[in-house]
mmCIF file of C-alpha atoms in Angstrom:
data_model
loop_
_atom_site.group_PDB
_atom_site.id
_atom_site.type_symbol
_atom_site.label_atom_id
_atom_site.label_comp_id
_atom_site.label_asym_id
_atom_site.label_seq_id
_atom_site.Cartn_x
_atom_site.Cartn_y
_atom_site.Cartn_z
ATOM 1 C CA UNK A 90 9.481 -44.851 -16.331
ATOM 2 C CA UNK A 91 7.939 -41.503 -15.364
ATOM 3 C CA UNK A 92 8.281 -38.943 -12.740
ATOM 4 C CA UNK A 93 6.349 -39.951 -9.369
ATOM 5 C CA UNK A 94 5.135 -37.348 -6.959
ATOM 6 C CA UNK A 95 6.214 -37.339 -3.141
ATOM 7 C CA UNK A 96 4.234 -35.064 -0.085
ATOM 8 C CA UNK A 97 4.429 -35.351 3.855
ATOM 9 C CA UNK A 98 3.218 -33.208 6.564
ATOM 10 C CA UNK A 99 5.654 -33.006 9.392
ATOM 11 C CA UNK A 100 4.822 -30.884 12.767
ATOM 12 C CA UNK A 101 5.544 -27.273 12.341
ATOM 13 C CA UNK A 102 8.393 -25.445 13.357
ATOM 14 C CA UNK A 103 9.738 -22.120 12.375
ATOM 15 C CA UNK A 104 13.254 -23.539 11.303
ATOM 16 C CA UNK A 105 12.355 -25.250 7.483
ATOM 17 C CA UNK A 106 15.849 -25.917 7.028
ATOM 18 C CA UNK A 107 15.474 -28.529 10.818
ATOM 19 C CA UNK A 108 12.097 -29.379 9.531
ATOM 20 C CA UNK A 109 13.375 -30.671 6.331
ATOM 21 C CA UNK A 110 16.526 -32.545 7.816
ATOM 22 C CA UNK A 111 14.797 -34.025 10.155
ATOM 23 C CA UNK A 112 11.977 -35.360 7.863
ATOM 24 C CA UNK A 113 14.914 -36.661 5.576
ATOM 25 C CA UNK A 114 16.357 -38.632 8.388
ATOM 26 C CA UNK A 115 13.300 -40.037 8.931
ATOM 27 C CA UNK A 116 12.197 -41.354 5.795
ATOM 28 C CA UNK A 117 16.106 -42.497 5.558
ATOM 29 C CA UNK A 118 16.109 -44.585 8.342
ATOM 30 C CA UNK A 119 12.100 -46.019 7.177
ATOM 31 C CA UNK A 120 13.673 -46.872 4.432
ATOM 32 C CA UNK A 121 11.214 -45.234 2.586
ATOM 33 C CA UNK A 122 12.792 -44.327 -0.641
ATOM 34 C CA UNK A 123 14.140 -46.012 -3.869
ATOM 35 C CA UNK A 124 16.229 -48.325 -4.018
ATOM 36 C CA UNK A 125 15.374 -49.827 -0.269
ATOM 37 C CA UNK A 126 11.608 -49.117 -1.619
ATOM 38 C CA UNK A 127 10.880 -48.704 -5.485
ATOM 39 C CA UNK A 128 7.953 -46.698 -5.077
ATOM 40 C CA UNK A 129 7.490 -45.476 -1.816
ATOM 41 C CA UNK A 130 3.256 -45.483 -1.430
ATOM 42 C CA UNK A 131 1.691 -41.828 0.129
ATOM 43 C CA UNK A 132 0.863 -40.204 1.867
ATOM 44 C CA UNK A 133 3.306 -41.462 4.463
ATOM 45 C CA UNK A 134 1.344 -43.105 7.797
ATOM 46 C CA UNK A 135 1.775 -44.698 11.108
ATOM 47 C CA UNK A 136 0.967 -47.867 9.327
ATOM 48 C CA UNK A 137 3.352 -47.257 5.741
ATOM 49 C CA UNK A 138 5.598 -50.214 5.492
ATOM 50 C CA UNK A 139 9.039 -49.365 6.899
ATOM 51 C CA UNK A 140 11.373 -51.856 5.832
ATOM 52 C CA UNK A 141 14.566 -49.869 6.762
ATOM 53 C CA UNK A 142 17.485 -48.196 5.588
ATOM 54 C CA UNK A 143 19.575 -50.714 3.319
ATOM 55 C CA UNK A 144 22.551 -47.735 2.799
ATOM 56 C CA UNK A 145 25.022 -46.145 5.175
ATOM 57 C CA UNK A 146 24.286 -43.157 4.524
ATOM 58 C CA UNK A 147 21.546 -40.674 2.651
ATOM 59 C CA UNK A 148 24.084 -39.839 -0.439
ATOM 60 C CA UNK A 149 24.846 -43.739 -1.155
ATOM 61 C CA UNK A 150 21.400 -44.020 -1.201
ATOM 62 C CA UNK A 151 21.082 -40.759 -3.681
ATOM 63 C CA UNK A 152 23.588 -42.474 -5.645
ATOM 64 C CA UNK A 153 22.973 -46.025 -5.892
ATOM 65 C CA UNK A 154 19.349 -44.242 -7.099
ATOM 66 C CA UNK A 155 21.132 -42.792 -10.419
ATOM 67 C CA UNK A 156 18.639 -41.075 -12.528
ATOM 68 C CA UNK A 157 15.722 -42.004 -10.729
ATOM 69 C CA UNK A 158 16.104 -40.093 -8.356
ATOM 70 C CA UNK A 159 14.868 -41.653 -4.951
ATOM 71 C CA UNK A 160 11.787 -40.983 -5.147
ATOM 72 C CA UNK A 161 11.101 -39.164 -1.705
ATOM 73 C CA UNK A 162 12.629 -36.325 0.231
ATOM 74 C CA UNK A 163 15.850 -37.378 0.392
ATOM 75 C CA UNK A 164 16.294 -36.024 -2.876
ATOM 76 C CA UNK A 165 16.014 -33.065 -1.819
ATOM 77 C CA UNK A 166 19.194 -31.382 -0.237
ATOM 78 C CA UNK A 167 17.935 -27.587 1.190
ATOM 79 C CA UNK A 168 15.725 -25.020 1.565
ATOM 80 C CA UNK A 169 16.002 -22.051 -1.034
ATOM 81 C CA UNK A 170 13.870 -18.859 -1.566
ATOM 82 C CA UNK A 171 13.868 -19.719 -5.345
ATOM 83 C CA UNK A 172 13.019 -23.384 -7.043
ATOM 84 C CA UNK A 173 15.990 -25.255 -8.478
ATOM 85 C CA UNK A 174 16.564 -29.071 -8.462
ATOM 86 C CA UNK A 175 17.281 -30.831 -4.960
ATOM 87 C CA UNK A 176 16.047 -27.997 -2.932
ATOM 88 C CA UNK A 177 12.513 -26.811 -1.770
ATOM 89 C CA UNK A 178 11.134 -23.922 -1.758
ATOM 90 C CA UNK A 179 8.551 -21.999 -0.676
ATOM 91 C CA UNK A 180 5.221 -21.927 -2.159
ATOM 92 C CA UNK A 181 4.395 -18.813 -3.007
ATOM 93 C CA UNK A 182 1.359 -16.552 -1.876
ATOM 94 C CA UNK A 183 -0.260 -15.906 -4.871
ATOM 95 C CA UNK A 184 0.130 -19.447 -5.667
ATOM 96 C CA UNK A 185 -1.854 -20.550 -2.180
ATOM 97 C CA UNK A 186 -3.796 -17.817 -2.924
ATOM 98 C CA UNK A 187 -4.950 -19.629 -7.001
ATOM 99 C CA UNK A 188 -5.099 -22.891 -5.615
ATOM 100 C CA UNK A 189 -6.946 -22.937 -1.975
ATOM 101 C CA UNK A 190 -8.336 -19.781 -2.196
ATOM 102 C CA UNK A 191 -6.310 -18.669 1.301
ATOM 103 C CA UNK A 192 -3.149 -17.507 2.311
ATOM 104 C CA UNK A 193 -3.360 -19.927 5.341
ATOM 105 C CA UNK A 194 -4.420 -23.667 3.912
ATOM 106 C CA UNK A 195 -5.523 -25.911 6.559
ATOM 107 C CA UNK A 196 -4.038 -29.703 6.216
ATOM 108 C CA UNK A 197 -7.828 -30.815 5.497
ATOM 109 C CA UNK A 198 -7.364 -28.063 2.311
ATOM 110 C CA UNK A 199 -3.881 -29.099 0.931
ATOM 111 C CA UNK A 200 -4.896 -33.019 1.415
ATOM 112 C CA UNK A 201 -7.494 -32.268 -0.998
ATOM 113 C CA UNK A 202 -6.478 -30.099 -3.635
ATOM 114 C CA UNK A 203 -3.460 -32.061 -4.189
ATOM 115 C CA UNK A 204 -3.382 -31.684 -8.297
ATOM 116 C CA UNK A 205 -1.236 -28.661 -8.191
ATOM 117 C CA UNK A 206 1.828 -31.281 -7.594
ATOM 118 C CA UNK A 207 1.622 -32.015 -11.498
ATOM 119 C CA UNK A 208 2.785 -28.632 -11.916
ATOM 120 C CA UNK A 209 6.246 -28.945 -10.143
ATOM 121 C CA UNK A 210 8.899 -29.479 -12.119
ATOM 122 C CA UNK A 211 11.033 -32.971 -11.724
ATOM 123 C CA UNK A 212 13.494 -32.680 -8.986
ATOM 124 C CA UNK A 213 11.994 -29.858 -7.288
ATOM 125 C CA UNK A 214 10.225 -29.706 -4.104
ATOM 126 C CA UNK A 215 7.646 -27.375 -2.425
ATOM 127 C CA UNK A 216 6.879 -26.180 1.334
ATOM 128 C CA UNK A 217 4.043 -24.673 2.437
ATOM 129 C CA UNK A 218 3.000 -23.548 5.902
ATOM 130 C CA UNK A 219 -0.301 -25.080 6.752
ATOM 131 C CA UNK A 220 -2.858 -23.822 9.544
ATOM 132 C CA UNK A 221 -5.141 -24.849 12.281
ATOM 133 C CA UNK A 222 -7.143 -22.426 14.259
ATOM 134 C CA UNK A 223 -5.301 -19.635 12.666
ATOM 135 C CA UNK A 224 -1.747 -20.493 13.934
ATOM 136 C CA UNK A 225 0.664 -22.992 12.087
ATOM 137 C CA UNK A 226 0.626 -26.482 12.955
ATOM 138 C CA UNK A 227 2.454 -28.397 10.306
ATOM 139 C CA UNK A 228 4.607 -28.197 6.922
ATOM 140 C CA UNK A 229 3.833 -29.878 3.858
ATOM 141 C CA UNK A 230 6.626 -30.817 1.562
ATOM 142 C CA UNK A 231 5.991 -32.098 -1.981
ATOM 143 C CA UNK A 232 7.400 -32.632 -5.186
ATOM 144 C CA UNK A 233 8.416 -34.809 -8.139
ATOM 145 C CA UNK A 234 10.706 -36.960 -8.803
ATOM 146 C CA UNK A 235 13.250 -37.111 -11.141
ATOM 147 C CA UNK A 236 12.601 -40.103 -13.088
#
């Protein structure tokens, strides 16, 4: 089938780890994610269809998924300061640096230079801080999926 790539900006805050729960939660109770969804459309809007959660719970959703993963966030289980599967991690500076040509990527930036997902590997996930006026005003999370 193929691996499928997955973003969303959420509002900043300085805790990733609360960020990235509470963006799981959501998307878990949208029931944005395979198998309530099979392939969850993004980006992720006031207007994406939001059928519901059809599990209990986020891991009998991760594993009525199998191998394909679930093709969204939930997928992804922490934060980490290195990449490994099921976590995200930061994106490093000299990789904001090669890519938008800043330290400090505004949304309008990221939303635009979006190939660099194709160069995550499947089942990892990436966070970047993203700025307005200077100060930081939302994280991205993307990644790819695992199947």
């Amino acid at each position: 089938m193929g691996a499928h790539p997955y973003y969303y900006f959420v509002e900043y805050q300085p805790d990733i780890e609360a960020a990235l729960q509470d963006l799981r939660q959501r998307e878990f109770e949208a029931g944005r994610y395979n198998p309530a969804q099979a392939f969850p459309r993004f980006p992720i809007g006031p207007d994406s269809p939001a059928p519901g959660a059809k599990h209990e719970a986020i891991y009998e959703a991760i594993e009525d998924a199998a191998e394909d993963g679930t093709r969204s966030i939930l997928d992804i289980e922490t934060v980490s300061d290195w990449p490994d599967f099921n976590v995200a991690s930061p994106f490093s500076e000299s990789d904001l640096q090669r890519h938008f040509g800043t330290k400090q990527p505004t949304k309008e930036i990221v939303s635009r230079k979006l190939d660099f997902l194709g160069a995550i590997k499947r089942g990892h996930c990436v966070y970047i801080i993203v700025f307005a006026a200077g100060e930081p005003s939302e994280i991205f999370f993307g990644g790819y999926s695992f199947d």
